[in-house]
Short mmCIF file of C-alpha atoms in Angstrom, two decimals:
data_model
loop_
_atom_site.label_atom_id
_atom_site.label_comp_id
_atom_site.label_asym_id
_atom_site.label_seq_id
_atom_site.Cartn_x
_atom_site.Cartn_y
_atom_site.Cartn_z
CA UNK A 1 0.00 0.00 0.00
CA UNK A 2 1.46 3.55 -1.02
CA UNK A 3 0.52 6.05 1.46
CA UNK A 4 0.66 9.26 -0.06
CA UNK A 5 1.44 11.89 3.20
CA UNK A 6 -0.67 14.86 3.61
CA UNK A 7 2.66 16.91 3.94
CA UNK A 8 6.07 16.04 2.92
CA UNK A 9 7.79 16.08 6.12
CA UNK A 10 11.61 16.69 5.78
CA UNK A 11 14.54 14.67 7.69
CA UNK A 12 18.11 14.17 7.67
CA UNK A 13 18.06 16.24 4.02
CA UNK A 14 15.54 14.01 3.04
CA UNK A 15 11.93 14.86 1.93
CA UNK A 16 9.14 12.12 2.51
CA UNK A 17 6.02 11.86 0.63
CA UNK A 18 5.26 8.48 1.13
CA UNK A 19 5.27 5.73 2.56
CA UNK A 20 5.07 2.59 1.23
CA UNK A 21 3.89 -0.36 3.51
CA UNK A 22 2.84 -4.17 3.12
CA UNK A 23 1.79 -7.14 5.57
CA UNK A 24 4.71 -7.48 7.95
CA UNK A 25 6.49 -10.71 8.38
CA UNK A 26 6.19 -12.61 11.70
CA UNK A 27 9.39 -11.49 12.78
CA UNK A 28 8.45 -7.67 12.41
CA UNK A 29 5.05 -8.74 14.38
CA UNK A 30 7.11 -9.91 17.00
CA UNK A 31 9.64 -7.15 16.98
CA UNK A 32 6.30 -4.92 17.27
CA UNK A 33 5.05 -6.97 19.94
CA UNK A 34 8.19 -6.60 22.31
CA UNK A 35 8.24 -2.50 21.36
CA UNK A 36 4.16 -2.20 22.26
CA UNK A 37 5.15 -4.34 25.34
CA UNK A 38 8.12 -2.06 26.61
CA UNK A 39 6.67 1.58 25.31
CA UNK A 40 2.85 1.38 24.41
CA UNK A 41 0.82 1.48 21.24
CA UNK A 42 1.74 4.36 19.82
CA UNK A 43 5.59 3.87 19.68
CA UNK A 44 5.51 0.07 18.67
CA UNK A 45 3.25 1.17 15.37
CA UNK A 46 5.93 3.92 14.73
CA UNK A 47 8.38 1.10 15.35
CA UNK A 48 6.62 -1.46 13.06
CA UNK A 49 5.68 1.58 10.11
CA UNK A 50 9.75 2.13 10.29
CA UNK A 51 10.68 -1.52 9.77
CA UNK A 52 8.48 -1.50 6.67
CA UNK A 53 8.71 1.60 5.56
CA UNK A 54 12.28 2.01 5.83
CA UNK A 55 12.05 5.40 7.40
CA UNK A 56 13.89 6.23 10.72
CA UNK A 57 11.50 6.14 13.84
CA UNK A 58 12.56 9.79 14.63
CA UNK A 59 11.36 10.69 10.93
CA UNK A 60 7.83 9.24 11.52
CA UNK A 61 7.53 11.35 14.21
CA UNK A 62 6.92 14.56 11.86
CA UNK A 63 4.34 12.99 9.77
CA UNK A 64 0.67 14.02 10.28
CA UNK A 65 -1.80 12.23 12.92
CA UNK A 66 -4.19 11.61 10.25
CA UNK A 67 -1.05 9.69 8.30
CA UNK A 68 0.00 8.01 11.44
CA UNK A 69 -3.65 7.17 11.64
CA UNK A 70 -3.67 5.64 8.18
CA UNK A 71 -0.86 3.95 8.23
CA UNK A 72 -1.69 2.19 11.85
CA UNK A 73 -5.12 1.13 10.19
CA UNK A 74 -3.60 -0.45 7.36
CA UNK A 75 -1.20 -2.43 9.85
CA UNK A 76 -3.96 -3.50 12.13
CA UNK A 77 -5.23 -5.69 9.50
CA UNK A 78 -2.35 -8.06 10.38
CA UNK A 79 -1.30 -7.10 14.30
#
């Protein structure tokens, strides 16, 4: 799924439209699970949209609730 950001967000030099995400594997699943165990929800779905996305977890932090939304709907179909 290609998530097309509301607004680019800019990090490191780099500008970020979109993100592009797909099912995890069950590794990432469990890496999410440990994350949402230590830190909560909303850091272990940053956590799991940065292993797929490829996009450092600090960089996710400047995108848009209503992205963050998206993107953490489209990963609870398999979480």
């Amino acid at each position: 799924m290609t998530l097309t950001l509301r607004k680019a967000v800019e990090f490191a030099g780099e500008q970020i439209h979109v993100l592009e995400l797909r099912e995890p594997t069950l590794d990432e699943v469990e890496k999410f699970t440990k994350e949402f165990q230590k830190n909560g929800s909303i850091s272990a779905v940053r956590f799991l949209i940065s292993l797929i996305s490829g996009h450092p977890v600090a960089a996710l932090g400047k995108i848009a609730a209503r992205d963050f939304k998206a993107a953490e709907e489209y990963l609870a179909n398999f979480i």
